Short mmCIF file of C-alpha atoms in Angstrom, two decimals:
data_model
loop_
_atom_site.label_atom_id
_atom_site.label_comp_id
_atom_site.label_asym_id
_atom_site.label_seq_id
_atom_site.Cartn_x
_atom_site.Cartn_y
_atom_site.Cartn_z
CA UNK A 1 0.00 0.00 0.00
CA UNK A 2 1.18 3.31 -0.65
CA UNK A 3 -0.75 5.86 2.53
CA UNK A 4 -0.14 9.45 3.50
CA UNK A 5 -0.38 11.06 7.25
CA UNK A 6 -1.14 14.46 7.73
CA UNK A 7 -0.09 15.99 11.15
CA UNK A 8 0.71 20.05 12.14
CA UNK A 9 2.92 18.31 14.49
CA UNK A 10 6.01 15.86 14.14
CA UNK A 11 9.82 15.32 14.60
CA UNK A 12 11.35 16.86 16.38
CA UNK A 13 8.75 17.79 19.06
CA UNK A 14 7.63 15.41 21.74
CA UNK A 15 4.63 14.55 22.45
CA UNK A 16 2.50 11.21 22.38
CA UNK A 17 1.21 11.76 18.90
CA UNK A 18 4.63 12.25 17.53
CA UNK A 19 5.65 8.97 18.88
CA UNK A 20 2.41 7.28 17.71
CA UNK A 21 2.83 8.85 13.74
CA UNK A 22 6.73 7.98 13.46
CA UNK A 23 6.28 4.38 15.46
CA UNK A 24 3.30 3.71 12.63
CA UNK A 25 5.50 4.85 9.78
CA UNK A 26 8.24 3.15 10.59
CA UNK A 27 6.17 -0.38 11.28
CA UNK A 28 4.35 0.12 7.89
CA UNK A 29 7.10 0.67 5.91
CA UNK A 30 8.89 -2.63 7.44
CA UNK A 31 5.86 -4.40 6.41
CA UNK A 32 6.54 -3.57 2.50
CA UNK A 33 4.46 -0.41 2.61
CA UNK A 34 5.51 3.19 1.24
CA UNK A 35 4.87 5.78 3.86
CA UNK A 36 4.58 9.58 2.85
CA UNK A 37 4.20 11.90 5.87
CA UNK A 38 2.97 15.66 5.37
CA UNK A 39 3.66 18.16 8.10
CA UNK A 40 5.37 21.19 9.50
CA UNK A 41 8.68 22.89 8.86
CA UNK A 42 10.25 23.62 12.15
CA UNK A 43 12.87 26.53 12.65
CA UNK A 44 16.51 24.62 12.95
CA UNK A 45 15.38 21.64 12.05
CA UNK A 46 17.58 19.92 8.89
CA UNK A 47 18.25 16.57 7.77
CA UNK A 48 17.13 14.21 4.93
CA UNK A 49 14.04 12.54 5.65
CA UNK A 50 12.76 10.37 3.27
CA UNK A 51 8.77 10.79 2.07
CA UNK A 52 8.78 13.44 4.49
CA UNK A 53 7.37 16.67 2.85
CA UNK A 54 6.87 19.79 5.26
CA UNK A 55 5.43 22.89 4.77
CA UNK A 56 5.45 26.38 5.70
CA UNK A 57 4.63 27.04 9.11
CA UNK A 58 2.40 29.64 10.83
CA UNK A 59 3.91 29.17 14.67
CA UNK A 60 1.60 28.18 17.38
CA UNK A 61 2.02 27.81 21.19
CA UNK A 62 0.69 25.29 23.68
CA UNK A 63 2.23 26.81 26.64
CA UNK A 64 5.80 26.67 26.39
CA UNK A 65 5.65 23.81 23.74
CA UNK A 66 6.01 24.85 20.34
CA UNK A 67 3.98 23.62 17.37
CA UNK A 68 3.06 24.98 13.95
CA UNK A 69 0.00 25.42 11.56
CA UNK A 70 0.98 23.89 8.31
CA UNK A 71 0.02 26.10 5.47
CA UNK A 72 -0.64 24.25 1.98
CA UNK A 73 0.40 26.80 -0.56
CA UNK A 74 -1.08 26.22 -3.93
CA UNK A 75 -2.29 22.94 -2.78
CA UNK A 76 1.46 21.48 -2.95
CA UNK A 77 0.40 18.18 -0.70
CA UNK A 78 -2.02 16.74 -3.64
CA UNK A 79 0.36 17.33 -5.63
CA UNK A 80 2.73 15.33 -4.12
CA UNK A 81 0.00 12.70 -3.25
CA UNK A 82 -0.84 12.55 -6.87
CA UNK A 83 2.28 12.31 -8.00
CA UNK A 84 3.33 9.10 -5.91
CA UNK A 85 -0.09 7.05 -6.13
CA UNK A 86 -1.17 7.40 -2.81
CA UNK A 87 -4.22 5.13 -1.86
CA UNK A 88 -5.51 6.24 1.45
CA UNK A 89 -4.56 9.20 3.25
CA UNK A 90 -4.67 9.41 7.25
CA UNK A 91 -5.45 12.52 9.06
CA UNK A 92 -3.43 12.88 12.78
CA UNK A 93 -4.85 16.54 13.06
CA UNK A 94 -7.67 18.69 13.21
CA UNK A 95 -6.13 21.91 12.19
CA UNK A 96 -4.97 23.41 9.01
CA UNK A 97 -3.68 20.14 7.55
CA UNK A 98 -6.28 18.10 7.95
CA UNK A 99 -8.19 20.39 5.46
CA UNK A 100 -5.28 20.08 3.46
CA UNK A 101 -5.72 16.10 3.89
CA UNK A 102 -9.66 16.16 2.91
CA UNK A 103 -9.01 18.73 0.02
CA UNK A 104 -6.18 15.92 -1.32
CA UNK A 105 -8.55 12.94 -0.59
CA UNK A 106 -11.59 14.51 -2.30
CA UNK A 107 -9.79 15.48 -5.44
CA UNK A 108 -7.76 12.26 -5.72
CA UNK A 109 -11.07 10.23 -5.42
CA UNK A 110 -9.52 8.17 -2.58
CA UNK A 111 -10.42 7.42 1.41
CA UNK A 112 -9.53 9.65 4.34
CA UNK A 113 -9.54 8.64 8.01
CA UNK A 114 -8.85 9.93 10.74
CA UNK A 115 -7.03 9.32 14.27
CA UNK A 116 -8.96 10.91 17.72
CA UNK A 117 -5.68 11.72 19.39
CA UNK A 118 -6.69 14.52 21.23
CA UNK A 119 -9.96 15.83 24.20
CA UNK A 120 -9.93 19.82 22.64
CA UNK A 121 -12.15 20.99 24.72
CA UNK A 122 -9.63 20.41 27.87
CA UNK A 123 -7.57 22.87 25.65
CA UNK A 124 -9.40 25.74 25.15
CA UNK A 125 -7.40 27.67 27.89
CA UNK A 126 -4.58 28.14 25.61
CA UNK A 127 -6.66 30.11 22.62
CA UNK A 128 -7.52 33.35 24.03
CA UNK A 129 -10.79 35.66 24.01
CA UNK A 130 -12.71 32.38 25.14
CA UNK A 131 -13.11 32.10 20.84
CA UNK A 132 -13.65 28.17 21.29
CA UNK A 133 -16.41 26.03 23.94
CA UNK A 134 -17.03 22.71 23.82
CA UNK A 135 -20.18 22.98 21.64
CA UNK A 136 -17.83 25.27 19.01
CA UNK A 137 -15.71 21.96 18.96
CA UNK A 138 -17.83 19.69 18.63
CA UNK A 139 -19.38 21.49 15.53
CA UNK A 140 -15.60 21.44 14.57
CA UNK A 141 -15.29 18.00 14.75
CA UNK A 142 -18.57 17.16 13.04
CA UNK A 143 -17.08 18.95 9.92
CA UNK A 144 -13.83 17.45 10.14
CA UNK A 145 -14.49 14.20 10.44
CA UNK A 146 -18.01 13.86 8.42
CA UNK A 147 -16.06 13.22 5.17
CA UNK A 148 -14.46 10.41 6.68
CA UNK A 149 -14.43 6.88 5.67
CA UNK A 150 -13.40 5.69 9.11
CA UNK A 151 -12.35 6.52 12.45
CA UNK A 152 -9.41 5.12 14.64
CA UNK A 153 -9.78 5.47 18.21
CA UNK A 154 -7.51 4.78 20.34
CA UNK A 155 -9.66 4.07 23.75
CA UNK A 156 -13.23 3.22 24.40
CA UNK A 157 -13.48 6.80 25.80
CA UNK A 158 -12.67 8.30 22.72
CA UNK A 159 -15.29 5.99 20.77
CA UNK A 160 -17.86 6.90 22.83
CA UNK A 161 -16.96 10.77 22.06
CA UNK A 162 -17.03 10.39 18.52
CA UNK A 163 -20.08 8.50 17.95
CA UNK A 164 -21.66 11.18 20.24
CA UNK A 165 -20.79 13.70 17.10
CA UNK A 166 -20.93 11.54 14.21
CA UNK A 167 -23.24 8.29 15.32
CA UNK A 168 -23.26 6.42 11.88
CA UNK A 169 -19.47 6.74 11.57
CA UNK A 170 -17.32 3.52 11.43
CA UNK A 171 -15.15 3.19 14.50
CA UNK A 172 -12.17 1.15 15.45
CA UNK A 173 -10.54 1.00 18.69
CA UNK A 174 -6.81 0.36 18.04
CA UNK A 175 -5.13 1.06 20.90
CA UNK A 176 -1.50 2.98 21.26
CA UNK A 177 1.65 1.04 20.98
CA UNK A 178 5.45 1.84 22.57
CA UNK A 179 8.18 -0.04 20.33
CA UNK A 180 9.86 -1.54 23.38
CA UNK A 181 13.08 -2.34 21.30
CA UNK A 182 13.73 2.09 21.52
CA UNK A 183 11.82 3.06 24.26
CA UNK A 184 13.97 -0.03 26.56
CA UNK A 185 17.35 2.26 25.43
CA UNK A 186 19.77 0.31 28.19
CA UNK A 187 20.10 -2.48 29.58
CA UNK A 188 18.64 -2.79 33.20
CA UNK A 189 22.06 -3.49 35.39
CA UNK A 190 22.14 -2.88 39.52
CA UNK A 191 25.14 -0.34 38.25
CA UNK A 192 22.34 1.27 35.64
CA UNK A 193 20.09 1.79 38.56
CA UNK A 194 22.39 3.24 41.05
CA UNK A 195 24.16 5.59 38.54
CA UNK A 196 20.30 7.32 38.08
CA UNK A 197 19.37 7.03 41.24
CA UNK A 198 22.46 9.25 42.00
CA UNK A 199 21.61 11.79 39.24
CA UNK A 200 18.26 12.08 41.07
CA UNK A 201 19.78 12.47 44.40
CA UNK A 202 17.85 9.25 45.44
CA UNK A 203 19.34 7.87 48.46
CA UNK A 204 18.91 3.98 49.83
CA UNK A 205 15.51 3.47 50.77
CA UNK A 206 14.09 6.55 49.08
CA UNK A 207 11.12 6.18 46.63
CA UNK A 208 9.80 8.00 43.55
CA UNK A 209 6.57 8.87 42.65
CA UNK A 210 6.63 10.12 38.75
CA UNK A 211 4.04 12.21 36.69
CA UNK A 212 5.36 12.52 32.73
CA UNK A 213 3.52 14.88 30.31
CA UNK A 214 2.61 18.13 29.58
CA UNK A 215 2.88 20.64 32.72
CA UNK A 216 -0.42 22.37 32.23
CA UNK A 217 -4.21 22.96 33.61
CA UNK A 218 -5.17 20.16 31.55
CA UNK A 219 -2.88 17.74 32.91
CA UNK A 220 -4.49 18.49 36.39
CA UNK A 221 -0.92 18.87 37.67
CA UNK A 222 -1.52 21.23 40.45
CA UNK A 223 -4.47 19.15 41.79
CA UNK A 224 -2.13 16.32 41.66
CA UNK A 225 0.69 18.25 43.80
CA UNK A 226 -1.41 19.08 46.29
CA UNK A 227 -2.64 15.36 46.33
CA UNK A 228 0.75 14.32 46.88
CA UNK A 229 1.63 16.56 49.59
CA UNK A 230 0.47 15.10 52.51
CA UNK A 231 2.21 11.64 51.04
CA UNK A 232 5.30 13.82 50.92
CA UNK A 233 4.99 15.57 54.59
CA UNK A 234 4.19 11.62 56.41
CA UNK A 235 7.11 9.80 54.71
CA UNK A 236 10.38 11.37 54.21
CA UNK A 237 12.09 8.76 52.33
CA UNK A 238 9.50 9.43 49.91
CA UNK A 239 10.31 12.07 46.56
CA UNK A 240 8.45 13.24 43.50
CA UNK A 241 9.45 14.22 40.05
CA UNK A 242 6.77 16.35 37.24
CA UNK A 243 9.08 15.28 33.77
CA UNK A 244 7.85 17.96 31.17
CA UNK A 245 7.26 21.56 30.76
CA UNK A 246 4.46 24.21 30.31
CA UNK A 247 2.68 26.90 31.97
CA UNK A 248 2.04 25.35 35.56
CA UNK A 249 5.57 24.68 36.05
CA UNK A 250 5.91 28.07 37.93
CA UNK A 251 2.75 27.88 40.16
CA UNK A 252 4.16 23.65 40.95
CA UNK A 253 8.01 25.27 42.03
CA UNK A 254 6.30 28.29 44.54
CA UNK A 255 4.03 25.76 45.81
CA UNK A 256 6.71 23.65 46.69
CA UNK A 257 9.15 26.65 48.14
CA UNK A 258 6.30 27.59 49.74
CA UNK A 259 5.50 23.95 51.81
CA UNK A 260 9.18 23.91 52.15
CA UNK A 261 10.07 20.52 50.10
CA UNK A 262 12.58 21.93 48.62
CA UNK A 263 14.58 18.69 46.78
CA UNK A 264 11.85 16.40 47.72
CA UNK A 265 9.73 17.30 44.52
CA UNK A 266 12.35 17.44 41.47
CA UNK A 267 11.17 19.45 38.23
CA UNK A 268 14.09 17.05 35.05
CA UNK A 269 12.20 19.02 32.31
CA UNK A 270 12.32 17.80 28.79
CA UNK A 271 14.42 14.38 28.44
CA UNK A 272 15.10 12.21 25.86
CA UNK A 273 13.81 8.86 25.63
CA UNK A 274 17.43 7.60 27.12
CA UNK A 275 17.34 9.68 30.18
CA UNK A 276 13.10 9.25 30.46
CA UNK A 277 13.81 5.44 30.52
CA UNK A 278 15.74 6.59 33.73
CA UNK A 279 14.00 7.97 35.17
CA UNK A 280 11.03 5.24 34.89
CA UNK A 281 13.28 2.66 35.96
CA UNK A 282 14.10 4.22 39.32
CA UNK A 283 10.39 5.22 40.45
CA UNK A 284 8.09 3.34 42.55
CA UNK A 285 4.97 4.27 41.73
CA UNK A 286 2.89 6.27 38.88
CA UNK A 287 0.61 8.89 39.52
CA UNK A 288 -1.78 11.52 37.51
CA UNK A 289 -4.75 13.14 38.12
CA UNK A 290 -5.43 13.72 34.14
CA UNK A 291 -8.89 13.67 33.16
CA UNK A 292 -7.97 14.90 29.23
CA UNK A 293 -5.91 11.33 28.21
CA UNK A 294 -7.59 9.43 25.01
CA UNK A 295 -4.54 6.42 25.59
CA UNK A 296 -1.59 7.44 27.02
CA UNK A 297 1.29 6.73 26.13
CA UNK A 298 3.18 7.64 29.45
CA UNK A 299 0.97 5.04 30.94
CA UNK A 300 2.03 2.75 28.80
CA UNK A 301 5.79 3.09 29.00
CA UNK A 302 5.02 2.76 33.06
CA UNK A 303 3.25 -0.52 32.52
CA UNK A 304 6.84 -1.36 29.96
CA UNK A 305 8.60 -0.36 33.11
CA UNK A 306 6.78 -2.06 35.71
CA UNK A 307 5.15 0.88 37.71
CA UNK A 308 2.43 0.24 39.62
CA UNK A 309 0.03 3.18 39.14
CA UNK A 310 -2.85 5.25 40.47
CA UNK A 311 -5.16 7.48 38.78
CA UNK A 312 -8.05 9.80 38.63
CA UNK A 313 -10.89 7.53 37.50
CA UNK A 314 -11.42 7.77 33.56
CA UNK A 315 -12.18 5.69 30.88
CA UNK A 316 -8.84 6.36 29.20
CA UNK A 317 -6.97 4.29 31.38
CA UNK A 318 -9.33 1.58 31.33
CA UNK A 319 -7.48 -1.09 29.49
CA UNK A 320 -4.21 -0.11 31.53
CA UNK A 321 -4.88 0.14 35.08
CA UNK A 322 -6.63 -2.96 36.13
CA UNK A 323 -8.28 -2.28 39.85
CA UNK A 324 -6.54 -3.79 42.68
CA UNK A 325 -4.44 -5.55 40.33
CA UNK A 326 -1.64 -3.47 38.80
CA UNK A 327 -2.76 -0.14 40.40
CA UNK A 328 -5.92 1.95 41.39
CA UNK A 329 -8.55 4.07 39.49
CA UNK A 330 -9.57 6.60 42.31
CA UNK A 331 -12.64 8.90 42.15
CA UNK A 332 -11.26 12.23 43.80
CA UNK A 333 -7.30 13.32 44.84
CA UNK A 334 -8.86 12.93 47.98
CA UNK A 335 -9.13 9.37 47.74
CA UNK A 336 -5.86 9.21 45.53
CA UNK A 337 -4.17 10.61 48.78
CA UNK A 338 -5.59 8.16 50.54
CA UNK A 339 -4.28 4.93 48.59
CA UNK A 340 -1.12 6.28 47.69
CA UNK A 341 -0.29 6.42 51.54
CA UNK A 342 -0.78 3.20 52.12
CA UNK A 343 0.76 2.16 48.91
CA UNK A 344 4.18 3.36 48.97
CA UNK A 345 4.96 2.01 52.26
CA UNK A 346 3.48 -1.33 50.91
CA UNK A 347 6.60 -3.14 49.25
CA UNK A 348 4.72 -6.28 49.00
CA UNK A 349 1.78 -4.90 46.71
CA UNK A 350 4.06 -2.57 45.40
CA UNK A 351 6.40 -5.78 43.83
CA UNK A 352 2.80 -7.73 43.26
CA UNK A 353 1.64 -4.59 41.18
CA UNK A 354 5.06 -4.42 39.42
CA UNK A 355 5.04 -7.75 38.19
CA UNK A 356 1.45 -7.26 36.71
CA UNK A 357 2.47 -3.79 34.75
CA UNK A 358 5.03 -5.84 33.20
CA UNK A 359 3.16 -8.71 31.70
CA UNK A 360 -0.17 -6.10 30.92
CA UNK A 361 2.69 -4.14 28.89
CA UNK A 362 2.93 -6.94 26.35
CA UNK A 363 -1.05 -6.26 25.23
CA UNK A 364 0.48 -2.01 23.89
CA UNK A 365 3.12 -3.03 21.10
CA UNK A 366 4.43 -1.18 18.20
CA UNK A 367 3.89 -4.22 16.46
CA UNK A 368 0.46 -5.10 17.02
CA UNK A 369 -0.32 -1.66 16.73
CA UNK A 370 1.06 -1.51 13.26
CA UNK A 371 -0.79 -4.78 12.35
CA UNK A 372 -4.13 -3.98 13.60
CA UNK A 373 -3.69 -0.21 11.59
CA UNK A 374 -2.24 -2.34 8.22
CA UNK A 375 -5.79 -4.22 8.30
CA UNK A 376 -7.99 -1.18 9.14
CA UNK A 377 -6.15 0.54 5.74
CA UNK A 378 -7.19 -2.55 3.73
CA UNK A 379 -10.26 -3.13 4.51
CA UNK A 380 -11.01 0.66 4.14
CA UNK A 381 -9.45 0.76 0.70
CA UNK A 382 -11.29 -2.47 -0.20
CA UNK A 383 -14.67 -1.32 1.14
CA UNK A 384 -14.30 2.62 -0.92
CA UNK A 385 -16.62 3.91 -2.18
CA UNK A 386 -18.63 2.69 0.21
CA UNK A 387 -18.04 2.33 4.04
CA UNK A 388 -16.79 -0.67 6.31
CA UNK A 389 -19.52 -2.18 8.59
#
């Protein structure tokens, strides 16, 4: 098969979607398939990349992270498309490119689909003037995704939202892979693990709790802080560490000057996938209080890892965290402060819940990811004109 993806984001930034678009490409075209990917051009960013075409940006910020608006001048991506024989084209976006994608689809006379990546409406902080509300979204999304001829999604919670705009649309739940042969960058040693729990100032006996992701309001960090808190004051041998960056990172640091934990909560920033790997290898426990996930990735590179984990109750995490057996799904932070104190003091269900994340991770590979998406594009390509059941 010869597909296209269409994403306003991609190498070099970070994010879960990046990692889900490059893992896909990169399965497909081991399987035999040519992959063309249409994005973003990115100030600094060279190198040859092959089937890779990117466009002119218009800049756009989501807190401190960076993105960019592709613009299709003179409708270059058909084009392109046209010009290599594309036969299905897959939209990762709901911004500028993914009219670029359904322009290129329409005029080729071949099928579009689309990937829910993304809860908007937990974003509308970051566009100001209060321009965009959930029902402006959701009238967004019924135009964007109407012309499709399917719809990946990666969690039943992000079925259920998209059926509750477009009910006759075909849905697949496929969920989000990690390739475990890149994410697993070294080799676990006892000298591995002591050399980062130095870099992290962990002495012996001292155990992480770990958030990864976006810092920002819709990550629910803050409520998750102040959730931990209380775990922090009770045990002192216990630490915390927010990986990322964004616009809460401030209000987290004065919080914790203010209660005094001062190297007990530990702000890494951005890592690479080398030093993240780290830093999941050394925790004890994963925590978030995220209500915006579709099928996070971070949760899935815990379960790789072997982190128990507790969460805000959600259906994005419902194929992930099994109840009582490889962590909790907690209604409130209330009741997330509540288990977490008991948890990591509990080595025995700590190790029990370990051991469970581990063989759960198996079920979220690149490679069955890649497999399930390779049959979706067939029998979507088979099935146009007309629609698969």
């Amino acid at each position: 098969m010869k597909v296209a993806m269409f994403s306003d984001c991609y190498i070099p930034i970070i994010n879960g979607v990046v990692t889900a678009i490059a893992q896909l490409k990169d399965g497909l075209e081991k399987r035999g398939h040519e992959v063309h990917v249409v994005t973003v051009r990115y100030h600094g960013h060279k190198g040859k990349e092959p089937n890779v075409l990117r466009l002119p940006t218009l800049p756009f910020s989501l807190g401190k992270q960076s993105y960019g608006l592709g613009l299709d001048l003179f409708g270059m991506a058909t084009r392109r498309m046209r010009s290599v024989g594309v036969e299905l084209i897959h939209s990762h976006t709901e911004f500028l490119l993914d009219e670029s994608a359904r322009s290129a689809a329409r005029k080729l006379g071949i099928p579009i689909i689309h990937t829910f990546h993304t809860m908007w409406h937990d974003y509308v902080h970051y566009i100001p003037g209060g321009f965009l509300n959930y029902e402006r979204i959701k009238r967004m999304y019924k135009v964007r995704l109407a012309p499709c001829a399917a719809i990946i999604a990666p969690s039943i919670k992000a079925k259920k939202y998209v059926l509750d705009i477009v009910p006759d649309m075909p849905i697949e739940v496929i969920p989000n892979g990690i390739d475990t042969s890149k994410f697993r960058s070294s080799v676990v040693t006892p000298e591995f693990i002591r050399d980062a729990r130095a870099r992290y100032g962990l002495k012996d006996g001292e155990k992480l709790m770990l958030f990864v992701g976006r810092i920002g309001p819709e990550k629910r960090v803050v409520a998750l802080l102040d959730a931990m808190l209380p775990v922090l004051k009770k045990h002192a041998n216990v630490k915390m560490a927010f990986v990322g960056d964004g616009g809460d990172l401030h209000t987290l640091k004065h919080r914790v000057d203010h209660e005094k934990l001062h190297g007990r909560v530990m702000f890494p920033g951005f890592v690479t996938w080398k030093e993240i790997f780290a830093i999941y290898s050394i925790a004890s426990l994963y925590v978030t209080a995220s209500l915006s996930e579709v099928h996070p990735m971070t949760v899935i590179e815990s379960l790789i890892c072997g982190l128990p984990l507790v969460a805000r109750r959600d259906d994005s995490y419902l194929d992930q965290i099994i109840e009582g057996e490889n962590g909790h799904l907690v209604p409130s932070e209330e009741e997330m402060t509540r288990v977490v104190m008991d948890l990591i003091v509990d080595d025995e269900r700590l190790l029990a819940y370990s051991k469970k994340s581990a063989a759960f991770a198996s079920k979220f590979s690149a490679e069955g990811h890649t497999v399930a998406v390779e049959s979706f594009y067939r029998r979507v390509i088979d099935a146009y004109p007309g629609r698969i059941s």
